mmCIF file of C-alpha atoms in Angstrom:
data_model
loop_
_atom_site.group_PDB
_atom_site.id
_atom_site.type_symbol
_atom_site.label_atom_id
_atom_site.label_comp_id
_atom_site.label_asym_id
_atom_site.label_seq_id
_atom_site.Cartn_x
_atom_site.Cartn_y
_atom_site.Cartn_z
ATOM 1 C CA UNK A 1 38.649 21.891 44.563
ATOM 2 C CA UNK A 2 40.497 19.843 46.016
ATOM 3 C CA UNK A 3 38.941 16.203 47.746
ATOM 4 C CA UNK A 4 40.629 15.109 50.768
ATOM 5 C CA UNK A 5 43.990 13.124 50.167
ATOM 6 C CA UNK A 6 43.627 9.856 51.556
ATOM 7 C CA UNK A 7 45.606 7.806 49.160
ATOM 8 C CA UNK A 8 47.886 5.523 51.531
ATOM 9 C CA UNK A 9 50.280 2.268 49.791
ATOM 10 C CA UNK A 10 47.500 -0.403 49.431
ATOM 11 C CA UNK A 11 49.308 -2.749 46.884
ATOM 12 C CA UNK A 12 48.167 -6.257 47.903
ATOM 13 C CA UNK A 13 50.138 -9.277 48.686
ATOM 14 C CA UNK A 14 47.272 -11.674 48.181
ATOM 15 C CA UNK A 15 44.959 -12.305 45.019
ATOM 16 C CA UNK A 16 42.138 -9.305 44.911
ATOM 17 C CA UNK A 17 38.796 -11.039 45.064
ATOM 18 C CA UNK A 18 35.634 -9.694 43.540
ATOM 19 C CA UNK A 19 31.609 -9.565 45.945
ATOM 20 C CA UNK A 20 29.142 -8.285 46.312
ATOM 21 C CA UNK A 21 29.277 -5.601 48.541
ATOM 22 C CA UNK A 22 27.100 -5.257 52.129
ATOM 23 C CA UNK A 23 26.045 -1.599 54.311
ATOM 24 C CA UNK A 24 29.082 -2.677 56.171
ATOM 25 C CA UNK A 25 31.508 -1.630 52.914
ATOM 26 C CA UNK A 26 30.198 1.642 52.202
ATOM 27 C CA UNK A 27 32.020 3.613 54.548
ATOM 28 C CA UNK A 28 35.611 1.948 52.908
ATOM 29 C CA UNK A 29 33.711 2.264 49.593
ATOM 30 C CA UNK A 30 32.855 6.087 49.931
ATOM 31 C CA UNK A 31 36.919 5.830 51.063
ATOM 32 C CA UNK A 32 38.235 4.204 47.779
ATOM 33 C CA UNK A 33 35.648 7.063 46.096
ATOM 34 C CA UNK A 34 36.459 10.252 46.593
ATOM 35 C CA UNK A 35 40.775 8.765 46.718
ATOM 36 C CA UNK A 36 40.318 7.966 43.157
ATOM 37 C CA UNK A 37 38.343 10.657 42.213
ATOM 38 C CA UNK A 38 40.200 13.932 43.750
ATOM 39 C CA UNK A 39 42.824 13.943 40.727
ATOM 40 C CA UNK A 40 39.683 14.772 38.999
ATOM 41 C CA UNK A 41 38.333 17.550 41.040
ATOM 42 C CA UNK A 42 40.516 20.476 39.553
ATOM 43 C CA UNK A 43 40.945 19.621 35.878
ATOM 44 C CA UNK A 44 36.211 20.381 35.840
ATOM 45 C CA UNK A 45 34.448 23.159 36.872
ATOM 46 C CA UNK A 46 33.637 22.839 40.473
ATOM 47 C CA UNK A 47 29.874 22.957 40.283
ATOM 48 C CA UNK A 48 30.528 20.102 37.447
ATOM 49 C CA UNK A 49 32.423 17.883 39.473
ATOM 50 C CA UNK A 50 30.285 18.911 42.646
ATOM 51 C CA UNK A 51 27.263 16.619 42.379
ATOM 52 C CA UNK A 52 29.361 14.271 39.836
ATOM 53 C CA UNK A 53 31.724 13.385 43.024
ATOM 54 C CA UNK A 54 27.727 13.269 45.192
ATOM 55 C CA UNK A 55 26.358 10.942 42.444
ATOM 56 C CA UNK A 56 29.037 8.273 43.082
ATOM 57 C CA UNK A 57 29.247 8.739 46.004
ATOM 58 C CA UNK A 58 25.185 7.965 45.857
ATOM 59 C CA UNK A 59 25.530 4.354 47.317
ATOM 60 C CA UNK A 60 22.090 3.439 47.887
ATOM 61 C CA UNK A 61 20.816 4.047 44.968
ATOM 62 C CA UNK A 62 22.677 2.208 43.183
ATOM 63 C CA UNK A 63 22.899 -0.816 45.005
ATOM 64 C CA UNK A 64 18.913 -0.079 44.763
ATOM 65 C CA UNK A 65 18.490 -0.272 40.645
ATOM 66 C CA UNK A 66 22.259 -2.852 40.003
ATOM 67 C CA UNK A 67 24.553 -4.733 42.304
ATOM 68 C CA UNK A 68 27.163 -2.533 44.025
ATOM 69 C CA UNK A 69 30.003 -4.539 44.183
ATOM 70 C CA UNK A 70 34.134 -3.940 45.220
ATOM 71 C CA UNK A 71 37.694 -5.686 45.309
ATOM 72 C CA UNK A 72 39.182 -7.284 48.744
ATOM 73 C CA UNK A 73 42.264 -8.379 49.141
ATOM 74 C CA UNK A 74 44.584 -8.644 52.452
ATOM 75 C CA UNK A 75 40.883 -7.806 54.091
ATOM 76 C CA UNK A 76 40.753 -4.215 53.114
ATOM 77 C CA UNK A 77 38.434 -3.422 50.080
ATOM 78 C CA UNK A 78 40.223 -1.645 46.918
ATOM 79 C CA UNK A 79 38.553 -0.849 44.339
ATOM 80 C CA UNK A 80 33.918 -0.798 44.317
ATOM 81 C CA UNK A 81 31.771 -0.046 41.174
ATOM 82 C CA UNK A 82 28.401 -0.845 40.701
ATOM 83 C CA UNK A 83 27.084 -3.417 37.553
ATOM 84 C CA UNK A 84 23.540 -2.371 36.379
ATOM 85 C CA UNK A 85 21.367 -5.406 34.548
ATOM 86 C CA UNK A 86 19.219 -3.352 32.814
ATOM 87 C CA UNK A 87 21.564 -0.470 31.386
ATOM 88 C CA UNK A 88 18.559 1.588 30.580
ATOM 89 C CA UNK A 89 17.656 2.646 34.454
ATOM 90 C CA UNK A 90 21.075 5.183 34.638
ATOM 91 C CA UNK A 91 18.269 7.513 32.237
ATOM 92 C CA UNK A 92 21.818 7.977 29.852
ATOM 93 C CA UNK A 93 21.282 6.367 26.952
ATOM 94 C CA UNK A 94 21.561 3.343 26.844
ATOM 95 C CA UNK A 95 19.261 0.579 25.208
ATOM 96 C CA UNK A 96 16.719 -1.691 27.762
ATOM 97 C CA UNK A 97 18.401 -5.521 27.525
ATOM 98 C CA UNK A 98 22.374 -3.908 28.078
ATOM 99 C CA UNK A 99 23.680 -4.424 30.933
ATOM 100 C CA UNK A 100 26.027 -1.243 32.721
ATOM 101 C CA UNK A 101 28.953 -0.426 35.073
ATOM 102 C CA UNK A 102 28.563 2.650 37.033
ATOM 103 C CA UNK A 103 30.929 4.268 39.020
ATOM 104 C CA UNK A 104 34.814 1.797 38.755
ATOM 105 C CA UNK A 105 36.864 3.604 41.427
ATOM 106 C CA UNK A 106 40.740 1.946 41.895
ATOM 107 C CA UNK A 107 41.945 3.245 45.204
ATOM 108 C CA UNK A 108 45.039 4.780 43.766
ATOM 109 C CA UNK A 109 47.565 2.789 45.845
ATOM 110 C CA UNK A 110 46.238 -0.718 44.034
ATOM 111 C CA UNK A 111 45.992 0.358 40.772
ATOM 112 C CA UNK A 112 48.720 -1.945 38.108
ATOM 113 C CA UNK A 113 47.797 -5.128 39.811
ATOM 114 C CA UNK A 114 44.697 -6.558 38.585
ATOM 115 C CA UNK A 115 42.260 -4.856 40.333
ATOM 116 C CA UNK A 116 39.971 -3.120 37.770
ATOM 117 C CA UNK A 117 40.172 -5.927 35.216
ATOM 118 C CA UNK A 118 38.968 -8.170 38.240
ATOM 119 C CA UNK A 119 35.922 -5.684 38.480
ATOM 120 C CA UNK A 120 35.123 -6.226 35.015
ATOM 121 C CA UNK A 121 35.699 -9.161 34.620
ATOM 122 C CA UNK A 122 33.164 -10.504 37.012
ATOM 123 C CA UNK A 123 30.747 -7.169 35.575
ATOM 124 C CA UNK A 124 31.597 -9.414 31.772
ATOM 125 C CA UNK A 125 30.152 -12.251 33.718
ATOM 126 C CA UNK A 126 27.780 -10.292 35.470
ATOM 127 C CA UNK A 127 25.824 -9.601 32.033
ATOM 128 C CA UNK A 128 26.298 -13.071 30.065
ATOM 129 C CA UNK A 129 24.335 -14.329 33.708
ATOM 130 C CA UNK A 130 21.441 -11.503 32.947
ATOM 131 C CA UNK A 131 21.066 -12.348 29.105
ATOM 132 C CA UNK A 132 22.698 -9.256 28.182
ATOM 133 C CA UNK A 133 24.284 -9.323 24.597
ATOM 134 C CA UNK A 134 26.634 -6.820 25.207
ATOM 135 C CA UNK A 135 28.720 -4.613 28.959
ATOM 136 C CA UNK A 136 28.917 -0.979 28.284
ATOM 137 C CA UNK A 137 29.891 1.912 30.291
ATOM 138 C CA UNK A 138 30.777 5.540 30.723
ATOM 139 C CA UNK A 139 34.136 7.182 31.392
ATOM 140 C CA UNK A 140 35.344 10.543 30.916
ATOM 141 C CA UNK A 141 37.079 12.395 28.566
ATOM 142 C CA UNK A 142 39.583 13.448 31.129
ATOM 143 C CA UNK A 143 40.016 9.561 32.638
ATOM 144 C CA UNK A 144 43.012 9.405 30.223
ATOM 145 C CA UNK A 145 44.209 6.152 32.988
ATOM 146 C CA UNK A 146 40.978 4.561 32.329
ATOM 147 C CA UNK A 147 40.627 5.306 28.723
ATOM 148 C CA UNK A 148 43.695 3.536 28.053
ATOM 149 C CA UNK A 149 43.411 0.490 30.015
ATOM 150 C CA UNK A 150 40.140 -0.115 29.118
ATOM 151 C CA UNK A 151 41.360 0.302 25.361
ATOM 152 C CA UNK A 152 44.163 -1.855 26.863
ATOM 153 C CA UNK A 153 41.645 -4.552 26.825
ATOM 154 C CA UNK A 154 39.844 -4.645 23.533
ATOM 155 C CA UNK A 155 36.754 -2.373 24.810
ATOM 156 C CA UNK A 156 35.177 -0.024 21.806
ATOM 157 C CA UNK A 157 34.341 3.057 21.780
ATOM 158 C CA UNK A 158 30.191 3.878 20.676
ATOM 159 C CA UNK A 159 30.366 7.597 20.117
ATOM 160 C CA UNK A 160 26.175 7.889 19.540
ATOM 161 C CA UNK A 161 25.590 6.928 22.867
ATOM 162 C CA UNK A 162 28.400 9.745 24.290
ATOM 163 C CA UNK A 163 26.755 12.725 26.356
ATOM 164 C CA UNK A 164 28.228 15.530 27.933
ATOM 165 C CA UNK A 165 28.415 15.569 31.417
ATOM 166 C CA UNK A 166 28.513 19.411 32.339
ATOM 167 C CA UNK A 167 24.672 19.359 30.832
ATOM 168 C CA UNK A 168 23.431 16.547 33.102
ATOM 169 C CA UNK A 169 24.971 17.957 35.210
ATOM 170 C CA UNK A 170 22.541 21.483 35.276
ATOM 171 C CA UNK A 171 25.712 22.926 33.845
ATOM 172 C CA UNK A 172 24.520 23.947 30.112
ATOM 173 C CA UNK A 173 25.454 26.619 28.646
ATOM 174 C CA UNK A 174 28.970 25.870 30.297
ATOM 175 C CA UNK A 175 32.201 23.904 27.907
ATOM 176 C CA UNK A 176 30.810 20.520 27.476
ATOM 177 C CA UNK A 177 32.575 17.793 28.766
ATOM 178 C CA UNK A 178 32.056 14.569 27.242
ATOM 179 C CA UNK A 179 31.434 11.666 28.765
ATOM 180 C CA UNK A 180 32.787 8.754 26.675
ATOM 181 C CA UNK A 181 30.614 5.258 25.866
ATOM 182 C CA UNK A 182 32.633 1.901 25.293
ATOM 183 C CA UNK A 183 31.037 -1.419 25.590
ATOM 184 C CA UNK A 184 32.088 -5.712 24.538
ATOM 185 C CA UNK A 185 29.503 -7.700 22.193
ATOM 186 C CA UNK A 186 28.815 -10.523 23.978
ATOM 187 C CA UNK A 187 26.474 -12.002 21.603
ATOM 188 C CA UNK A 188 27.786 -10.236 17.873
ATOM 189 C CA UNK A 189 24.470 -11.768 16.739
ATOM 190 C CA UNK A 190 21.714 -9.954 19.353
ATOM 191 C CA UNK A 191 24.365 -6.513 19.824
ATOM 192 C CA UNK A 192 25.121 -4.290 17.062
ATOM 193 C CA UNK A 193 24.493 -0.726 18.088
ATOM 194 C CA UNK A 194 23.223 -0.046 14.592
ATOM 195 C CA UNK A 195 20.378 -2.244 14.383
ATOM 196 C CA UNK A 196 19.145 -2.508 18.871
ATOM 197 C CA UNK A 197 18.440 -5.775 18.101
ATOM 198 C CA UNK A 198 17.955 -6.514 21.241
ATOM 199 C CA UNK A 199 14.187 -9.533 21.181
#
């Protein structure tokens, strides 16, 4: 399956900043998400990729359960993502009380300019402000560039929270596609995944 290539050079000339998204941003966010994820369209089965992309593009649901954010520079939206103050509402096994991110997308033309780092740093600040001991998220096993970034930034793998994307998107019996769990402990006393003590 091919997703239209909407990638154009968007390297920022001013420092990117993170702000809350508003409904008027939704068309630009959808363009960024489509451009960011199109490279994976041929790496997984179409009947998994299509509902996966539709889930990422369901901005109303993400805004209802979390907080939609964008990274902007030079008057253009370069990245988007959702911050969830309660990770458990995603339904992928995160404990209540943890915060999480969902659907981080950086326009291909804006990669390598600190855009993803700005988004992640903002999410961590929001998690701390919400009193969450952990900021966590998933990334797919085929997203090697994202994995390298998260590991370079010091996020820790927690395989006990991995899940199978193929099963989640109703392709039971297919070869598993692992959605890899990562986290950063914001409060080491409360954040032990082994104990899961979130009181």
